Amino acid sequence: TNVGSFSNTTGALILPLGVALGGAGAANTISDYETGSWTPTAYSGFSSLTLVEARYVKIGSQVTVVYYLGATSGNNSSHFTIGGLPFTVASNMYSTGWIGSGAKVGYFRAESGATRMAGFRAHQTTGNRELILGNNMAGNHVLGSLTYFTDQ
């Protein structure tokens, strides 16, 4: 039985069926691991982004992205949304992660079946959820992380 291979050149151990941890069933098997960089895009609420750093780790179907960006200009009437997530968010899934920008703190929500995340924060007076508009982010650095699931 062929269980995998080892490369003397790269030192890589290749296990095409994955690695089972804590049992032999599919629920205990990691069959995909990937790291890399991704390119956030200005989906709505602002005209452009300055990329400082954007990386991801994908283990199985779980993806975690981290980002450090600059929003150069904002739009007063549009929801602050960043596109370009490295994998499509799983259908019927909505995940949240934090966002920080100057004195503003809120969260991003990954949109089901899409490659974008939309910004929200608590209203300063009522505490109710409100959309973060692009003009609230203009000229600020935007940083945070988000973990979501994908069907890919």
Coordinates of C-alpha atoms in Angstrom, one line a residue:
T1 CA 0.0 0.0 0.0
N2 CA 1.3 3.4 -1.0
V3 CA 0.9 5.8 2.0
G4 CA 2.8 8.7 0.6
S5 CA 6.2 9.9 -0.3
F6 CA 9.2 11.9 1.0
S7 CA 11.2 14.3 -1.1
N8 CA 14.9 14.3 -0.4
T9 CA 15.2 17.5 -2.3
T10 CA 12.6 19.6 -0.4
G11 CA 12.2 17.6 2.8
A12 CA 8.4 17.5 2.1
L13 CA 6.4 14.5 3.4
I14 CA 3.5 14.1 1.0
L15 CA 0.4 12.3 2.3
P16 CA -2.3 12.5 -0.4
L17 CA -5.1 11.1 1.8
G18 CA -4.4 13.6 4.6
V19 CA -3.4 13.3 8.2
A20 CA -5.7 11.6 10.8
L21 CA -5.6 13.0 14.3
G22 CA -7.4 11.3 17.2
G23 CA -9.1 8.6 15.0
A24 CA -9.3 7.2 11.5
G25 CA -12.6 8.7 10.4
A26 CA -13.1 11.6 7.9
A27 CA -14.0 13.9 10.8
N28 CA -10.5 13.5 12.2
T29 CA -8.6 13.9 8.9
I30 CA -6.9 17.1 7.8
S31 CA -6.7 16.9 4.0
D32 CA -5.9 20.5 3.1
Y33 CA -3.5 23.0 4.5
E34 CA -2.5 26.2 2.7
T35 CA -1.0 29.6 3.6
G36 CA -0.5 32.6 1.5
S37 CA -1.3 36.3 0.8
W38 CA -4.5 37.7 -0.6
T39 CA -5.4 41.0 -2.2
P40 CA -8.2 42.9 -0.6
T41 CA -10.3 45.1 -3.0
A42 CA -12.4 48.2 -2.5
Y43 CA -15.8 46.6 -3.0
S44 CA -17.9 49.6 -1.8
G45 CA -17.8 52.6 0.5
F46 CA -14.4 53.8 -0.7
S47 CA -12.5 54.2 -3.9
S48 CA -9.1 52.5 -3.1
L49 CA -7.1 50.6 -0.5
T50 CA -3.4 50.8 0.3
L51 CA -2.2 47.3 1.1
V52 CA 0.2 47.0 4.0
E53 CA -0.2 43.2 4.7
A54 CA -2.9 40.6 4.0
R55 CA -2.4 36.9 4.7
Y56 CA -4.5 33.8 5.2
V57 CA -4.3 30.2 6.6
K58 CA -6.7 27.5 5.4
I59 CA -6.9 24.3 7.3
G60 CA -9.5 22.0 5.9
S61 CA -12.6 24.2 5.2
Q62 CA -11.7 26.8 7.8
V63 CA -10.0 30.0 6.6
T64 CA -8.5 32.7 8.7
V65 CA -7.5 36.0 7.2
V66 CA -5.5 38.9 8.7
Y67 CA -5.2 42.3 7.2
Y68 CA -3.6 45.7 7.6
L69 CA -4.8 48.2 5.1
G70 CA -5.3 51.9 4.4
A71 CA -8.6 53.3 3.2
T72 CA -7.7 56.4 1.1
S73 CA -11.1 58.0 0.5
G74 CA -14.6 57.3 1.6
N75 CA -18.2 57.6 0.4
N76 CA -20.8 59.0 2.8
S77 CA -23.7 56.9 1.4
S78 CA -22.1 53.5 0.8
H79 CA -21.5 50.6 3.2
F80 CA -17.8 49.9 3.9
T81 CA -17.2 46.5 2.2
I82 CA -13.9 44.8 1.4
G83 CA -13.8 42.2 -1.4
G84 CA -11.2 39.7 -2.5
L85 CA -11.3 37.1 0.2
P86 CA -9.1 34.2 -0.9
F87 CA -12.0 31.7 -0.8
T88 CA -15.8 31.9 -1.3
V89 CA -17.6 31.9 2.1
A90 CA -19.7 28.7 2.4
S91 CA -23.4 28.9 1.5
N92 CA -25.7 29.7 4.4
M93 CA -22.7 30.8 6.6
Y94 CA -22.1 34.2 8.1
S95 CA -18.9 34.7 10.1
T96 CA -17.6 37.7 12.0
G97 CA -14.2 39.1 12.8
W98 CA -13.0 42.3 14.4
I99 CA -11.9 45.5 12.7
G100 CA -10.0 48.4 14.2
S101 CA -9.5 51.8 12.6
G102 CA -8.2 54.7 14.5
A103 CA -10.6 55.3 17.4
K104 CA -13.3 53.2 15.7
V105 CA -13.8 49.6 16.5
G106 CA -16.3 47.2 15.0
Y107 CA -16.6 44.0 13.2
F108 CA -16.7 42.6 9.7
R109 CA -19.3 40.0 8.6
A110 CA -18.4 37.7 5.8
E111 CA -21.2 37.4 3.4
S112 CA -22.6 33.9 2.5
G113 CA -21.6 32.6 -0.9
A114 CA -19.4 35.7 -1.6
T115 CA -15.8 36.8 -1.3
R116 CA -16.4 40.0 0.6
M117 CA -17.0 41.2 4.2
A118 CA -19.1 44.2 5.3
G119 CA -18.3 46.5 8.3
F120 CA -20.6 47.1 11.3
R121 CA -20.2 48.8 14.7
A122 CA -22.3 49.5 17.7
H123 CA -24.0 53.0 17.6
Q124 CA -22.3 55.3 20.2
T125 CA -25.6 56.3 21.8
T126 CA -28.0 53.4 21.4
G127 CA -25.7 50.5 21.1
N128 CA -27.7 49.2 18.2
R129 CA -25.8 47.7 15.2
E130 CA -25.2 50.2 12.4
L131 CA -23.4 50.0 9.1
I132 CA -20.0 51.5 8.9
L133 CA -20.1 54.0 6.0
G134 CA -17.0 54.6 3.9
N135 CA -16.5 58.2 5.0
N136 CA -16.0 56.9 8.6
M137 CA -12.9 55.0 7.4
A138 CA -11.3 57.4 5.0
G139 CA -7.8 58.3 5.8
N140 CA -7.5 55.6 8.5
H141 CA -5.6 52.3 8.7
V142 CA -7.9 49.3 8.9
L143 CA -6.7 46.2 10.6
G144 CA -8.2 43.0 11.9
S145 CA -8.9 39.3 11.4
L146 CA -11.8 37.1 10.3
T147 CA -12.3 33.3 10.4
Y148 CA -14.9 31.7 8.1
F149 CA -15.7 28.4 6.4
T150 CA -15.6 27.6 2.7
D151 CA -17.0 24.8 0.5
Q152 CA -13.8 24.9 -1.6

